[in-house]
Amino acid sequence: QCSVHKPPEQGPQWRRRPGAGGARFPSWSLTTQATDGVIRGDSGPGAAAEEEVRRLCQGFMAPPVSGPQELWRRRRDMRGRMELLIMETQAEVCRALAALDRGAAFAVNTWERKEGGGGISCVLQDGHIFEKAGVNVSVVFGNLSAEAVQQMKSRKTLKDKDGKLPFCAMGVSSVIHPKNPHVPTVHFNYRYFEIEEADGTKQWWFGGGTDLTPTYLNKEDAVHFHKTLKEACDKHDPKLYPKYKKWCDDYFYIKHRGERRGIGGIFFDDLDSPSKEEVFQFVQSCAKAIVPCYIPIVKKHCHDPFTPEEKLWQQLRRGRYVEFNLVYDRGTKFGLATPGSRIESILMSLPLTARWEYMHTPPENSREAEILEVLRNPKDWVH
Amino acid sequence: QCSVHKPPEQGPQWRRRPGAGGARFPSWSLTTQATDGVIRGDSGPGAAAEEEVRRLCQGFMAPPVSGPQELWRRRRDMRGRMELLIMETQAEVCRALAALDRGAAFAVNTWERKEGGGGISCVLQDGHIFEKAGVNVSVVFGNLSAEAVQQMKSRKTLKDKDGKLPFCAMGVSSVIHPKNPHVPTVHFNYRYFEIEEADGTKQWWFGGGTDLTPTYLNKEDAVHFHKTLKEACDKHDPKLYPKYKKWCDDYFYIKHRGERRGIGGIFFDDLDSPSKEEVFQFVQSCAKAIVPCYIPIVKKHCHDPFTPEEKLWQQLRRGRYVEFNLVYDRGTKFGLATPGSRIESILMSLPLTARWEYMHTPPENSREAEILEVLRNPKDWVH
C-alpha cells in the first residue's frame, strides 16, 4: 500500500512559501537510471541529496501525493520513479503554457481520495491564449471495484479475491484547449498500474500517449507533431512509432460518427515488455517530447486571425471531443466508475464550450471538409 | 416482421403537396378502443374509413414509417395502434411548438434503416423561442445485437437463437431546449417493444416518461407540471404517479455529480401488466398530457427578461444535460450501439450549446444554489 502525504495547505499557498519547504522536506534522494540529467543517480541521503530533493520539489506545482519521506523510501522502486516523472512532466508543461499565455496563473488544487491516494490538478481557464488547459497528476490506490475492472477489459483476466483487487494507479494527464481555432487541442496521458492478484502475483503495466486535435488541417504542423513523437519512439525501437500511431488512430475513434477525434499521435496500453526498466525509459522519452511536439505549433498560430465561421466550426468539433470523452474514453469511464474519484479533475478534459447542430455538413472542397476527410481516413504523416 | 413504407421524397416536400396524398394513400382505417375521439373505432374499409385515414395522415408530419397499407393490415394489432399514437403525438407537439415560435418551420427528415424500419425526425433549430427542439418518431425492427441487449439489462433474461433476437421497437421521443433560461427544457419518450425469443415466445412491453429540466426553480411551474402528469396517471390507477415519479428521480440521476438532471416527472419501463390494452390506454393518457403540462410554462416565461449570468448558468446546466445523455441514458446508449441507427436523430437531444467550467460553485442562498438543492434532494410537488 502506498501512503499519502497530506499537504498542510492547498497548492497555491504552498508555492508562495518557498522558505518553509526545508522544514517539511526531509533528506531524501532518487535513484534512477535516467541519463537526461533531470532525475539523477543515487547520491545517498547526505546533504547533496537533500539539496537535489529541494531543487526538484521547488519546481513542482505542489508537494508530491505520496509525500517526500515515502518517495525517499521508494526511490529504487518504480512507484517512486514514476511519481517523480509525472510531477516533473506536470511542472514542465505548466511552465511552458504559463510562459506562452503572458504568465497566466494556474489554479493548483491538491485533493485526497478517501479510499486512498490523491492528486494535484492544475487548471488555467479563460487565459489569453488558452480557453481551458488542465494538467493533472493522480496517485490512487485501494481496491478495484467490479465496475472499474470492467473498464480494463483489454487486460488479461485478473484473479480477484472476494471480488476485490488491490491496485495502485498513477499518471499525468492533460487536455489543452486553445481559444484560436487555428491552434489545435492537445491531449496526453502517461500512466503506471500495479494490481495484486489473489495469489499474490503482481501485474504491472504502463500506458500513455499524446495526440493532436486540430479544428483545421495544417499539414506542416501535423508532420512536425508526428515526427517529434516518432523521434522519441525511435530512440527505443523503430517498430514502436508505427505500432502506436495506428493504435492511436484506432483508439480515438468515434464509432457512431465514423470519425477519429483528431489527427492522432501515439497511444499504447498494457505495456509490460521487454522490461520494466526499458518501458519506463520509453515512457520518459515520450513525456519529454510533449513540449517540443506541441508548443511550437501554439507559438506559430496563436495570433492567427480567424472568422466567426471558423470559431463556429471549432465549437462543433469541441462537441465531437465531448462525445468521444464521455462515450468512449476508457480513462474517463474508469474515473467515473471509481468511487472517490475527483470528478472535476476527470471532466477537466471537457472544453469550456461546445456546440451541436442538427445535420451540419460542411460544403465540398471547404477547409472543414478537408479535416473531416483526414478524420475519416487517417494519414501517414512521416513518410 | 414489419415492412417499410418508402416515402417517394423527403418529409418537407411531402407536406407541400396535400393534393398528391389521395393517390398514395389507399383505403384503410384504424381499430382502437380509445375513447378520446382522435383515433376512432373500426369503420370498415369503405369510403368513410378512407376519409378518416386521409384526415389523420394529412395531420402527420410525414407518411408513417410502416406505410398506410401495412398500418391498415395491422389496425387491430398493437403495432399499428402504437404507430398511430406516436405519429399523432409528434404532430400535436410540433404544431404546438411551431404556433408558439411565431410559426417557425420544422425541418422534417424521413430516414430508413438498412437493417429494417426507419423514422421521421422533426427539428426546429435556432427559432425565436426554441434553441433546439426535436421530435422524433422511429419504428425499427430486425435482430438485436448482443451490445444492444446489454442496454436492456433491466429486462429479465431473454433466450436468444444463435445470439440473435428478432425485435420491433417503436417510439416517439423529444427534447425541447428553449433559449430563455427561465423556460425549462422538457424531454419525453413513449415506446413499445416486441421481442421474439428462440422458443417463439413473444415478449412485449411499454416504456416512457416526461420530465422537466429547469435552469432556475419556479415552484408554481413544478407543481403545474407534476399535477398534470399525476392527473393523467390517476385516471388509470392512483398508485402509478408516486411509483413513476420516484422512478423518474432515480433514473435521471447523474451519479458522478450526485445530482438529478432536472426536477423529474414520470418514468417507467418494462410495463407489461395488467394487460396490453390497459397499458396502451395509460401510455395514451401520458402522451396526451405532454402539451398541457409543458406549453403553458413556455407561454408564461418565454418573454421573461434575463441577465448574461443567468444565460451562463443555463449553459453550465446544459453541460450536465450532455453528461447525463452521453454517460447514462439507456435510450442514447441503445441507439449508439444499434447498427444502422440514425445518429443525428439520437443526438438531436443534445443542446445547441453547452459549457463546462472547472470547479464552478454557485454562492450560498443564490437562485443557482436553490435549484441545485432540489436536484440533489428531489421534492414531492403535489402533496
PDB file of N, CA and C in Angstrom, chain A residues 107 109 121-123 125-126 132 147 255-257 320 322-323 326-328 336 342-345 347-348 350-360, chain B residues 107 109 121-123 125-126 132 147 255-257 320 322-323 326-328 336 342-345 347-348 350-360:
ATOM      1  N   ALA A 107      -4.546  27.618 -11.536  1.00  0.00           N
ATOM      2  CA  ALA A 107      -5.157  27.310 -10.244  1.00  0.00           C
ATOM      3  C   ALA A 107      -4.663  25.918  -9.871  1.00  0.00           C
ATOM      4  N   ASN A 109      -4.908  22.799  -7.310  1.00  0.00           N
ATOM      5  CA  ASN A 109      -5.693  22.187  -6.237  1.00  0.00           C
ATOM      6  C   ASN A 109      -5.150  20.809  -5.917  1.00  0.00           C
ATOM      7  N   SER A 121      -4.328  18.985  -9.291  1.00  0.00           N
ATOM      8  CA  SER A 121      -4.926  19.479 -10.528  1.00  0.00           C
ATOM      9  C   SER A 121      -4.459  20.902 -10.778  1.00  0.00           C
ATOM     10  N   CYS A 122      -3.948  21.149 -11.974  1.00  0.00           N
ATOM     11  CA  CYS A 122      -3.531  22.496 -12.351  1.00  0.00           C
ATOM     12  C   CYS A 122      -4.380  22.913 -13.542  1.00  0.00           C
ATOM     13  N   VAL A 123      -5.144  23.978 -13.384  1.00  0.00           N
ATOM     14  CA  VAL A 123      -6.041  24.400 -14.452  1.00  0.00           C
ATOM     15  C   VAL A 123      -5.886  25.883 -14.744  1.00  0.00           C
ATOM     16  N   GLN A 125      -7.854  28.628 -16.855  1.00  0.00           N
ATOM     17  CA  GLN A 125      -9.131  28.789 -17.540  1.00  0.00           C
ATOM     18  C   GLN A 125      -9.290  30.217 -18.034  1.00  0.00           C
ATOM     19  N   ASP A 126      -9.801  30.342 -19.267  1.00  0.00           N
ATOM     20  CA  ASP A 126     -10.077  31.654 -19.833  1.00  0.00           C
ATOM     21  C   ASP A 126      -8.847  32.567 -19.795  1.00  0.00           C
ATOM     22  N   LYS A 132      -9.045  26.632 -21.930  1.00  0.00           N
ATOM     23  CA  LYS A 132      -9.050  25.737 -20.770  1.00  0.00           C
ATOM     24  C   LYS A 132      -7.877  24.774 -20.941  1.00  0.00           C
ATOM     25  N   GLU A 147     -16.881  -2.743 -11.390  1.00  0.00           N
ATOM     26  CA  GLU A 147     -17.180  -1.815 -12.481  1.00  0.00           C
ATOM     27  C   GLU A 147     -15.888  -1.254 -13.096  1.00  0.00           C
ATOM     28  N   LYS A 255     -16.973   5.899 -32.981  1.00  0.00           N
ATOM     29  CA  LYS A 255     -17.597   4.877 -33.813  1.00  0.00           C
ATOM     30  C   LYS A 255     -18.903   5.367 -34.441  1.00  0.00           C
ATOM     31  N   HIS A 256     -19.762   5.998 -33.639  1.00  0.00           N
ATOM     32  CA  HIS A 256     -21.084   6.399 -34.159  1.00  0.00           C
ATOM     33  C   HIS A 256     -20.984   7.518 -35.192  1.00  0.00           C
ATOM     34  N   ARG A 257     -19.837   8.183 -35.300  1.00  0.00           N
ATOM     35  CA  ARG A 257     -19.638   9.228 -36.308  1.00  0.00           C
ATOM     36  C   ARG A 257     -18.798   8.734 -37.480  1.00  0.00           C
ATOM     37  N   ARG A 320     -17.735  17.117 -30.729  1.00  0.00           N
ATOM     38  CA  ARG A 320     -17.248  15.762 -31.007  1.00  0.00           C
ATOM     39  C   ARG A 320     -16.259  15.318 -29.926  1.00  0.00           C
ATOM     40  N   VAL A 322     -16.321  16.145 -26.812  1.00  0.00           N
ATOM     41  CA  VAL A 322     -17.152  15.752 -25.668  1.00  0.00           C
ATOM     42  C   VAL A 322     -17.733  14.355 -25.911  1.00  0.00           C
ATOM     43  N   GLU A 323     -18.230  14.130 -27.127  1.00  0.00           N
ATOM     44  CA  GLU A 323     -18.800  12.812 -27.439  1.00  0.00           C
ATOM     45  C   GLU A 323     -17.771  11.706 -27.214  1.00  0.00           C
ATOM     46  N   LEU A 326     -16.933  11.308 -23.293  1.00  0.00           N
ATOM     47  CA  LEU A 326     -17.977  10.762 -22.417  1.00  0.00           C
ATOM     48  C   LEU A 326     -18.461   9.382 -22.858  1.00  0.00           C
ATOM     49  N   VAL A 327     -18.423   9.102 -24.164  1.00  0.00           N
ATOM     50  CA  VAL A 327     -18.968   7.814 -24.631  1.00  0.00           C
ATOM     51  C   VAL A 327     -17.902   6.717 -24.685  1.00  0.00           C
ATOM     52  N   TYR A 328     -16.675   7.067 -25.103  1.00  0.00           N
ATOM     53  CA  TYR A 328     -15.695   6.014 -25.373  1.00  0.00           C
ATOM     54  C   TYR A 328     -14.460   5.993 -24.474  1.00  0.00           C
ATOM     55  N   LEU A 336     -15.031   7.791 -13.779  1.00  0.00           N
ATOM     56  CA  LEU A 336     -16.412   7.978 -13.331  1.00  0.00           C
ATOM     57  C   LEU A 336     -16.902   6.768 -12.533  1.00  0.00           C
ATOM     58  N   ARG A 342     -12.032  12.199  -8.238  1.00  0.00           N
ATOM     59  CA  ARG A 342     -12.320  13.634  -8.211  1.00  0.00           C
ATOM     60  C   ARG A 342     -12.890  14.022  -9.574  1.00  0.00           C
ATOM     61  N   ILE A 343     -14.212  14.168  -9.616  1.00  0.00           N
ATOM     62  CA  ILE A 343     -14.929  14.399 -10.864  1.00  0.00           C
ATOM     63  C   ILE A 343     -14.428  15.645 -11.600  1.00  0.00           C
ATOM     64  N   GLU A 344     -14.169  16.715 -10.869  1.00  0.00           N
ATOM     65  CA  GLU A 344     -13.716  17.950 -11.520  1.00  0.00           C
ATOM     66  C   GLU A 344     -12.400  17.733 -12.279  1.00  0.00           C
ATOM     67  N   SER A 345     -11.545  16.857 -11.744  1.00  0.00           N
ATOM     68  CA  SER A 345     -10.275  16.586 -12.424  1.00  0.00           C
ATOM     69  C   SER A 345     -10.488  15.719 -13.657  1.00  0.00           C
ATOM     70  N   LEU A 347     -13.305  15.493 -15.489  1.00  0.00           N
ATOM     71  CA  LEU A 347     -14.060  16.193 -16.533  1.00  0.00           C
ATOM     72  C   LEU A 347     -13.423  17.518 -16.934  1.00  0.00           C
ATOM     73  N   MET A 348     -12.286  17.805 -16.353  1.00  0.00           N
ATOM     74  CA  MET A 348     -11.474  18.950 -16.772  1.00  0.00           C
ATOM     75  C   MET A 348     -11.123  18.839 -18.263  1.00  0.00           C
ATOM     76  N   LEU A 350     -13.075  18.239 -20.608  1.00  0.00           N
ATOM     77  CA  LEU A 350     -14.134  18.781 -21.473  1.00  0.00           C
ATOM     78  C   LEU A 350     -13.829  20.248 -21.797  1.00  0.00           C
ATOM     79  N   PRO A 351     -14.186  20.685 -22.997  1.00  0.00           N
ATOM     80  CA  PRO A 351     -13.903  22.070 -23.370  1.00  0.00           C
ATOM     81  C   PRO A 351     -14.773  23.047 -22.584  1.00  0.00           C
ATOM     82  N   LEU A 352     -14.389  24.316 -22.572  1.00  0.00           N
ATOM     83  CA  LEU A 352     -15.194  25.327 -21.881  1.00  0.00           C
ATOM     84  C   LEU A 352     -16.563  25.412 -22.544  1.00  0.00           C
ATOM     85  N   THR A 353     -16.585  25.388 -23.876  1.00  0.00           N
ATOM     86  CA  THR A 353     -17.853  25.466 -24.601  1.00  0.00           C
ATOM     87  C   THR A 353     -17.860  24.485 -25.778  1.00  0.00           C
ATOM     88  N   ALA A 354     -19.066  24.016 -26.111  1.00  0.00           N
ATOM     89  CA  ALA A 354     -19.217  23.085 -27.235  1.00  0.00           C
ATOM     90  C   ALA A 354     -20.579  23.314 -27.876  1.00  0.00           C
ATOM     91  N   ARG A 355     -20.732  22.795 -29.066  1.00  0.00           N
ATOM     92  CA  ARG A 355     -21.947  23.046 -29.835  1.00  0.00           C
ATOM     93  C   ARG A 355     -22.365  21.804 -30.622  1.00  0.00           C
ATOM     94  N   TRP A 356     -23.700  21.601 -30.715  1.00  0.00           N
ATOM     95  CA  TRP A 356     -24.233  20.522 -31.547  1.00  0.00           C
ATOM     96  C   TRP A 356     -25.305  21.087 -32.460  1.00  0.00           C
ATOM     97  N   GLU A 357     -25.071  21.046 -33.751  1.00  0.00           N
ATOM     98  CA  GLU A 357     -26.092  21.465 -34.709  1.00  0.00           C
ATOM     99  C   GLU A 357     -26.639  20.230 -35.399  1.00  0.00           C
ATOM    100  N   TYR A 358     -27.942  20.217 -35.572  1.00  0.00           N
ATOM    101  CA  TYR A 358     -28.591  19.088 -36.240  1.00  0.00           C
ATOM    102  C   TYR A 358     -28.180  19.061 -37.713  1.00  0.00           C
ATOM    103  N   MET A 359     -27.653  17.921 -38.145  1.00  0.00           N
ATOM    104  CA  MET A 359     -27.309  17.687 -39.548  1.00  0.00           C
ATOM    105  C   MET A 359     -26.406  18.736 -40.176  1.00  0.00           C
ATOM    106  N   HIS A 360     -25.367  19.128 -39.435  1.00  0.00           N
ATOM    107  CA  HIS A 360     -24.411  20.073 -40.008  1.00  0.00           C
ATOM    108  C   HIS A 360     -23.477  19.329 -40.971  1.00  0.00           C
TER     109      HIS A 360
ATOM    110  N   ALA B 107     -37.770  21.373 -39.672  1.00  0.00           N
ATOM    111  CA  ALA B 107     -37.154  20.592 -40.740  1.00  0.00           C
ATOM    112  C   ALA B 107     -37.604  19.152 -40.525  1.00  0.00           C
ATOM    113  N   ASN B 109     -37.273  15.293 -41.666  1.00  0.00           N
ATOM    114  CA  ASN B 109     -36.476  14.324 -42.415  1.00  0.00           C
ATOM    115  C   ASN B 109     -36.989  12.923 -42.170  1.00  0.00           C
ATOM    116  N   SER B 121     -37.774  12.542 -38.358  1.00  0.00           N
ATOM    117  CA  SER B 121     -37.198  13.498 -37.421  1.00  0.00           C
ATOM    118  C   SER B 121     -37.697  14.887 -37.741  1.00  0.00           C
ATOM    119  N   CYS B 122     -38.221  15.578 -36.739  1.00  0.00           N
ATOM    120  CA  CYS B 122     -38.668  16.954 -36.910  1.00  0.00           C
ATOM    121  C   CYS B 122     -37.838  17.828 -35.986  1.00  0.00           C
ATOM    122  N   VAL B 123     -37.103  18.751 -36.558  1.00  0.00           N
ATOM    123  CA  VAL B 123     -36.223  19.590 -35.743  1.00  0.00           C
ATOM    124  C   VAL B 123     -36.434  21.058 -36.057  1.00  0.00           C
ATOM    125  N   GLN B 125     -34.537  24.467 -35.224  1.00  0.00           N
ATOM    126  CA  GLN B 125     -33.272  24.922 -34.659  1.00  0.00           C
ATOM    127  C   GLN B 125     -33.157  26.433 -34.769  1.00  0.00           C
ATOM    128  N   ASP B 126     -32.668  27.059 -33.683  1.00  0.00           N
ATOM    129  CA  ASP B 126     -32.421  28.493 -33.674  1.00  0.00           C
ATOM    130  C   ASP B 126     -33.676  29.293 -34.055  1.00  0.00           C
ATOM    131  N   LYS B 132     -33.328  24.668 -29.760  1.00  0.00           N
ATOM    132  CA  LYS B 132     -33.290  23.390 -30.476  1.00  0.00           C
ATOM    133  C   LYS B 132     -34.432  22.531 -29.949  1.00  0.00           C
ATOM    134  N   GLU B 147     -24.711  -6.267 -27.991  1.00  0.00           N
ATOM    135  CA  GLU B 147     -24.440  -4.977 -27.357  1.00  0.00           C
ATOM    136  C   GLU B 147     -25.744  -4.263 -26.995  1.00  0.00           C
ATOM    137  N   LYS B 255     -24.906  10.138 -11.527  1.00  0.00           N
ATOM    138  CA  LYS B 255     -24.254   9.551 -10.356  1.00  0.00           C
ATOM    139  C   LYS B 255     -22.957  10.290  -9.978  1.00  0.00           C
ATOM    140  N   HIS B 256     -22.119  10.576 -10.981  1.00  0.00           N
ATOM    141  CA  HIS B 256     -20.822  11.181 -10.657  1.00  0.00           C
ATOM    142  C   HIS B 256     -20.952  12.612 -10.133  1.00  0.00           C
ATOM    143  N   ARG B 257     -22.123  13.230 -10.300  1.00  0.00           N
ATOM    144  CA  ARG B 257     -22.343  14.582  -9.771  1.00  0.00           C
ATOM    145  C   ARG B 257     -23.192  14.566  -8.507  1.00  0.00           C
ATOM    146  N   ARG B 320     -24.441  19.599 -17.994  1.00  0.00           N
ATOM    147  CA  ARG B 320     -24.894  18.451 -17.210  1.00  0.00           C
ATOM    148  C   ARG B 320     -25.865  17.588 -18.023  1.00  0.00           C
ATOM    149  N   VAL B 322     -25.805  17.142 -21.209  1.00  0.00           N
ATOM    150  CA  VAL B 322     -24.950  16.348 -22.110  1.00  0.00           C
ATOM    151  C   VAL B 322     -24.329  15.184 -21.340  1.00  0.00           C
ATOM    152  N   GLU B 323     -23.852  15.452 -20.147  1.00  0.00           N
ATOM    153  CA  GLU B 323     -23.241  14.381 -19.345  1.00  0.00           C
ATOM    154  C   GLU B 323     -24.236  13.249 -19.106  1.00  0.00           C
ATOM    155  N   LEU B 326     -25.028  11.339 -22.555  1.00  0.00           N
ATOM    156  CA  LEU B 326     -23.968  10.520 -23.151  1.00  0.00           C
ATOM    157  C   LEU B 326     -23.451   9.432 -22.214  1.00  0.00           C
ATOM    158  N   VAL B 327     -23.492   9.680 -20.908  1.00  0.00           N
ATOM    159  CA  VAL B 327     -22.918   8.697 -19.983  1.00  0.00           C
ATOM    160  C   VAL B 327     -23.951   7.676 -19.491  1.00  0.00           C
ATOM    161  N   TYR B 328     -25.185   8.126 -19.231  1.00  0.00           N
ATOM    162  CA  TYR B 328     -26.142   7.233 -18.561  1.00  0.00           C
ATOM    163  C   TYR B 328     -27.376   6.836 -19.366  1.00  0.00           C
ATOM    164  N   LEU B 336     -26.793   4.309 -29.922  1.00  0.00           N
ATOM    165  CA  LEU B 336     -25.412   4.343 -30.412  1.00  0.00           C
ATOM    166  C   LEU B 336     -24.894   2.932 -30.670  1.00  0.00           C
ATOM    167  N   ARG B 342     -29.895   6.122 -36.738  1.00  0.00           N
ATOM    168  CA  ARG B 342     -29.644   7.433 -37.324  1.00  0.00           C
ATOM    169  C   ARG B 342     -29.086   8.340 -36.221  1.00  0.00           C
ATOM    170  N   ILE B 343     -27.765   8.523 -36.252  1.00  0.00           N
ATOM    171  CA  ILE B 343     -27.059   9.243 -35.190  1.00  0.00           C
ATOM    172  C   ILE B 343     -27.605  10.656 -34.990  1.00  0.00           C
ATOM    173  N   GLU B 344     -27.883  11.360 -36.086  1.00  0.00           N
ATOM    174  CA  GLU B 344     -28.381  12.732 -35.966  1.00  0.00           C
ATOM    175  C   GLU B 344     -29.692  12.789 -35.177  1.00  0.00           C
ATOM    176  N   SER B 345     -30.526  11.761 -35.323  1.00  0.00           N
ATOM    177  CA  SER B 345     -31.785  11.744 -34.582  1.00  0.00           C
ATOM    178  C   SER B 345     -31.549  11.436 -33.109  1.00  0.00           C
ATOM    179  N   LEU B 347     -28.739  12.021 -31.350  1.00  0.00           N
ATOM    180  CA  LEU B 347     -28.011  13.096 -30.672  1.00  0.00           C
ATOM    181  C   LEU B 347     -28.692  14.456 -30.821  1.00  0.00           C
ATOM    182  N   MET B 348     -29.834  14.464 -31.455  1.00  0.00           N
ATOM    183  CA  MET B 348     -30.682  15.646 -31.505  1.00  0.00           C
ATOM    184  C   MET B 348     -31.034  16.120 -30.093  1.00  0.00           C
ATOM    185  N   LEU B 350     -29.063  16.542 -27.704  1.00  0.00           N
ATOM    186  CA  LEU B 350     -28.024  17.417 -27.144  1.00  0.00           C
ATOM    187  C   LEU B 350     -28.369  18.874 -27.421  1.00  0.00           C
ATOM    188  N   PRO B 351     -28.046  19.757 -26.496  1.00  0.00           N
ATOM    189  CA  PRO B 351     -28.373  21.176 -26.688  1.00  0.00           C
ATOM    190  C   PRO B 351     -27.515  21.793 -27.796  1.00  0.00           C
ATOM    191  N   LEU B 352     -27.947  22.952 -28.313  1.00  0.00           N
ATOM    192  CA  LEU B 352     -27.158  23.634 -29.338  1.00  0.00           C
ATOM    193  C   LEU B 352     -25.789  24.007 -28.774  1.00  0.00           C
ATOM    194  N   THR B 353     -25.772  24.508 -27.529  1.00  0.00           N
ATOM    195  CA  THR B 353     -24.509  24.904 -26.900  1.00  0.00           C
ATOM    196  C   THR B 353     -24.483  24.458 -25.441  1.00  0.00           C
ATOM    197  N   ALA B 354     -23.272  24.191 -24.957  1.00  0.00           N
ATOM    198  CA  ALA B 354     -23.102  23.777 -23.562  1.00  0.00           C
ATOM    199  C   ALA B 354     -21.753  24.282 -23.069  1.00  0.00           C
ATOM    200  N   ARG B 355     -21.584  24.276 -21.763  1.00  0.00           N
ATOM    201  CA  ARG B 355     -20.377  24.841 -21.157  1.00  0.00           C
ATOM    202  C   ARG B 355     -19.937  24.025 -19.946  1.00  0.00           C
ATOM    203  N   TRP B 356     -18.613  23.903 -19.784  1.00  0.00           N
ATOM    204  CA  TRP B 356     -18.043  23.251 -18.611  1.00  0.00           C
ATOM    205  C   TRP B 356     -16.987  24.165 -17.998  1.00  0.00           C
ATOM    206  N   GLU B 357     -17.236  24.630 -16.784  1.00  0.00           N
ATOM    207  CA  GLU B 357     -16.231  25.420 -16.079  1.00  0.00           C
ATOM    208  C   GLU B 357     -15.649  24.574 -14.975  1.00  0.00           C
ATOM    209  N   TYR B 358     -14.342  24.670 -14.821  1.00  0.00           N
ATOM    210  CA  TYR B 358     -13.671  23.913 -13.772  1.00  0.00           C
ATOM    211  C   TYR B 358     -14.095  24.443 -12.396  1.00  0.00           C
ATOM    212  N   MET B 359     -14.591  23.567 -11.561  1.00  0.00           N
ATOM    213  CA  MET B 359     -14.937  23.877 -10.177  1.00  0.00           C
ATOM    214  C   MET B 359     -15.883  25.060  -9.997  1.00  0.00           C
ATOM    215  N   HIS B 360     -16.918  25.097 -10.819  1.00  0.00           N
ATOM    216  CA  HIS B 360     -17.909  26.154 -10.655  1.00  0.00           C
ATOM    217  C   HIS B 360     -18.820  25.821  -9.473  1.00  0.00           C
TER     218      HIS B 360
END
